[in-house]
């Protein structure tokens, strides 16, 4: 059982830390063992203790960043990876984990935008149902609204104002 092995290792590190509470390698290795046994919040405590002794201890910087990733705290994790990379630019583990954090942040941002667009469309459909007086009228209102808003986007993004104006004139009478 691997958790038993990590618990055993943690016990050994505890014994070492009773003798020397500032032994940075024991603090870091206890943090790693806690991390590997799924005790992420406890691991952070020991990474922090190691970093309080040596704020530039790259192993603990990368370890804490990795643990923060697993807790979903990606932006905070990037700070630790950046600090590790500033000290050791060739640290491939810190670089890989930083890229993972950036990808997760990007996916979260895309989901937020997608959810906002879905919420906006739902709201517009409900407004259309109210204004349009029922399902068919609501869908017609919604379609006209989308066409009109796309014309505004075309007008806003177009390099040729006359071309955009002629496209938007076709929908200028939509209520």
Tab-separated table of C-alpha atoms in Angstrom:
chain	number	residue	atom	x	y	z
A	1	UNK	CA	0.000	0.000	0.000
A	2	UNK	CA	1.669	3.208	-1.202
A	3	UNK	CA	-0.157	5.464	1.297
A	4	UNK	CA	1.291	3.335	4.084
A	5	UNK	CA	4.772	4.004	2.658
A	6	UNK	CA	4.111	7.751	2.571
A	7	UNK	CA	2.778	7.645	6.134
A	8	UNK	CA	5.945	5.819	7.164
A	9	UNK	CA	8.090	8.422	5.390
A	10	UNK	CA	6.154	11.242	7.065
A	11	UNK	CA	6.810	9.606	10.424
A	12	UNK	CA	10.562	9.470	9.693
A	13	UNK	CA	10.596	13.120	8.639
A	14	UNK	CA	8.746	14.033	11.833
A	15	UNK	CA	11.501	12.340	13.846
A	16	UNK	CA	14.175	14.249	11.926
A	17	UNK	CA	12.303	17.538	12.381
A	18	UNK	CA	12.103	16.973	16.154
A	19	UNK	CA	15.897	16.998	16.162
A	20	UNK	CA	16.266	19.860	13.664
A	21	UNK	CA	13.007	21.734	12.908
A	22	UNK	CA	14.780	23.839	10.260
A	23	UNK	CA	16.202	20.970	8.228
A	24	UNK	CA	14.979	22.169	4.842
A	25	UNK	CA	15.311	18.847	3.021
A	26	UNK	CA	13.208	17.081	5.664
A	27	UNK	CA	10.575	19.844	5.486
A	28	UNK	CA	10.462	19.606	1.691
A	29	UNK	CA	10.419	15.798	1.659
A	30	UNK	CA	7.642	15.703	4.239
A	31	UNK	CA	5.692	18.099	1.991
A	32	UNK	CA	6.287	15.777	-0.979
A	33	UNK	CA	5.111	12.756	1.038
A	34	UNK	CA	2.003	14.633	2.182
A	35	UNK	CA	1.341	15.664	-1.430
A	36	UNK	CA	1.751	12.087	-2.674
A	37	UNK	CA	-0.710	10.869	-0.042
A	38	UNK	CA	-3.270	13.438	-1.254
A	39	UNK	CA	-2.927	15.778	1.731
A	40	UNK	CA	-2.432	18.911	-0.360
A	41	UNK	CA	-3.260	21.558	2.236
A	42	UNK	CA	-0.898	19.967	4.747
A	43	UNK	CA	1.787	19.744	2.067
A	44	UNK	CA	1.544	23.489	1.480
A	45	UNK	CA	2.205	24.115	5.184
A	46	UNK	CA	5.526	22.268	4.945
A	47	UNK	CA	6.486	23.833	1.607
A	48	UNK	CA	5.860	27.196	3.284
A	49	UNK	CA	8.067	26.215	6.245
A	50	UNK	CA	10.863	25.246	3.857
A	51	UNK	CA	10.422	28.484	1.896
A	52	UNK	CA	10.491	30.540	5.103
A	53	UNK	CA	14.009	29.197	5.649
A	54	UNK	CA	15.100	29.632	2.034
A	55	UNK	CA	12.675	31.584	-0.194
A	56	UNK	CA	14.709	30.525	-3.253
A	57	UNK	CA	14.607	26.759	-2.597
A	58	UNK	CA	13.561	25.743	-6.117
A	59	UNK	CA	12.372	22.261	-5.166
A	60	UNK	CA	9.872	23.709	-2.686
A	61	UNK	CA	8.834	26.483	-5.077
A	62	UNK	CA	8.028	23.943	-7.781
A	63	UNK	CA	6.447	21.558	-5.286
A	64	UNK	CA	4.201	24.235	-3.865
A	65	UNK	CA	3.211	25.344	-7.368
A	66	UNK	CA	2.341	21.765	-8.308
A	67	UNK	CA	0.263	21.388	-5.149
A	68	UNK	CA	-1.554	24.647	-5.845
A	69	UNK	CA	-2.327	23.343	-9.351
A	70	UNK	CA	-3.943	20.275	-7.839
A	71	UNK	CA	-6.037	22.546	-5.623
A	72	UNK	CA	-7.188	24.503	-8.703
A	73	UNK	CA	-5.290	27.627	-7.640
A	74	UNK	CA	-3.627	28.067	-11.037
A	75	UNK	CA	-2.822	31.788	-10.968
A	76	UNK	CA	-1.138	31.445	-7.589
A	77	UNK	CA	0.757	28.369	-8.817
A	78	UNK	CA	2.170	30.337	-11.749
A	79	UNK	CA	3.785	32.787	-9.305
A	80	UNK	CA	5.769	29.932	-7.749
A	81	UNK	CA	6.730	28.426	-11.103
A	82	UNK	CA	7.864	31.854	-12.333
A	83	UNK	CA	10.029	32.329	-9.247
A	84	UNK	CA	11.548	28.860	-9.700
A	85	UNK	CA	12.205	29.580	-13.385
A	86	UNK	CA	13.804	32.919	-12.548
A	87	UNK	CA	16.280	31.081	-10.316
A	88	UNK	CA	16.688	28.018	-12.560
A	89	UNK	CA	15.526	28.837	-16.116
A	90	UNK	CA	16.162	25.252	-17.256
A	91	UNK	CA	13.728	23.732	-14.704
A	92	UNK	CA	11.592	21.706	-17.126
A	93	UNK	CA	9.184	20.535	-14.395
A	94	UNK	CA	8.397	24.124	-13.400
A	95	UNK	CA	7.975	25.078	-17.065
A	96	UNK	CA	5.678	22.124	-17.820
A	97	UNK	CA	3.554	22.783	-14.761
A	98	UNK	CA	3.361	26.483	-15.576
A	99	UNK	CA	2.109	25.622	-19.078
A	100	UNK	CA	-0.464	23.289	-17.516
A	101	UNK	CA	-1.656	26.153	-15.277
A	102	UNK	CA	-1.922	28.518	-18.231
A	103	UNK	CA	-3.927	25.953	-20.210
A	104	UNK	CA	-6.311	25.398	-17.286
A	105	UNK	CA	-6.811	29.162	-16.872
A	106	UNK	CA	-7.497	29.478	-20.610
A	107	UNK	CA	-10.073	26.656	-20.488
A	108	UNK	CA	-11.785	28.234	-17.475
A	109	UNK	CA	-11.929	31.602	-19.236
A	110	UNK	CA	-13.401	29.954	-22.359
A	111	UNK	CA	-16.052	28.217	-20.238
A	112	UNK	CA	-16.951	31.507	-18.565
A	113	UNK	CA	-17.401	33.213	-21.949
A	114	UNK	CA	-19.412	30.250	-23.254
A	115	UNK	CA	-21.662	30.270	-20.169
A	116	UNK	CA	-22.141	34.040	-20.419
A	117	UNK	CA	-23.133	33.701	-24.092
A	118	UNK	CA	-25.553	30.890	-23.278
A	119	UNK	CA	-27.071	32.926	-20.447
A	120	UNK	CA	-27.415	35.958	-22.713
A	121	UNK	CA	-29.102	33.870	-25.424
A	122	UNK	CA	-31.493	32.341	-22.888
A	123	UNK	CA	-32.380	35.791	-21.567
A	124	UNK	CA	-32.945	37.074	-25.102
A	125	UNK	CA	-35.225	34.138	-25.888
A	126	UNK	CA	-37.270	34.803	-22.747
A	127	UNK	CA	-37.519	38.501	-23.645
A	128	UNK	CA	-38.521	37.481	-27.168
A	129	UNK	CA	-41.247	35.203	-25.814
A	130	UNK	CA	-42.622	38.067	-23.744
A	131	UNK	CA	-42.381	40.716	-26.462
A	132	UNK	CA	-43.316	38.356	-29.293
A	133	UNK	CA	-46.402	37.079	-27.489
A	134	UNK	CA	-45.597	33.368	-27.562
A	135	UNK	CA	-43.161	30.832	-28.905
A	136	UNK	CA	-43.328	31.612	-32.645
A	137	UNK	CA	-43.432	35.385	-32.145
A	138	UNK	CA	-40.605	35.091	-29.613
A	139	UNK	CA	-38.404	33.105	-31.969
A	140	UNK	CA	-39.048	35.606	-34.769
A	141	UNK	CA	-38.144	38.503	-32.435
A	142	UNK	CA	-35.000	36.632	-31.311
A	143	UNK	CA	-33.940	35.950	-34.925
A	144	UNK	CA	-34.468	39.604	-35.881
A	145	UNK	CA	-32.530	40.704	-32.804
A	146	UNK	CA	-29.589	38.435	-33.693
A	147	UNK	CA	-29.585	39.677	-37.309
A	148	UNK	CA	-29.696	43.278	-36.102
A	149	UNK	CA	-26.906	42.750	-33.559
A	150	UNK	CA	-24.772	41.009	-36.212
A	151	UNK	CA	-25.265	44.041	-38.478
A	152	UNK	CA	-24.004	46.289	-35.703
A	153	UNK	CA	-20.973	44.014	-35.309
A	154	UNK	CA	-20.341	44.139	-39.050
A	155	UNK	CA	-20.639	47.930	-38.951
A	156	UNK	CA	-18.247	48.132	-36.015
A	157	UNK	CA	-15.645	45.763	-37.495
A	158	UNK	CA	-15.816	46.829	-41.146
A	159	UNK	CA	-13.062	48.742	-42.882
A	160	UNK	CA	-15.520	50.007	-45.476
A	161	UNK	CA	-18.257	52.110	-43.841
A	162	UNK	CA	-20.394	52.314	-46.951
A	163	UNK	CA	-20.393	48.537	-47.374
A	164	UNK	CA	-21.327	48.070	-43.695
A	165	UNK	CA	-24.010	50.758	-43.800
A	166	UNK	CA	-25.684	49.162	-46.800
A	167	UNK	CA	-25.738	45.816	-44.999
A	168	UNK	CA	-27.230	47.334	-41.837
A	169	UNK	CA	-29.888	49.362	-43.712
A	170	UNK	CA	-31.626	46.110	-44.618
A	171	UNK	CA	-32.438	45.521	-40.944
A	172	UNK	CA	-32.975	49.100	-39.718
A	173	UNK	CA	-36.760	48.679	-39.450
A	174	UNK	CA	-36.593	45.691	-37.052
A	175	UNK	CA	-38.273	46.572	-33.732
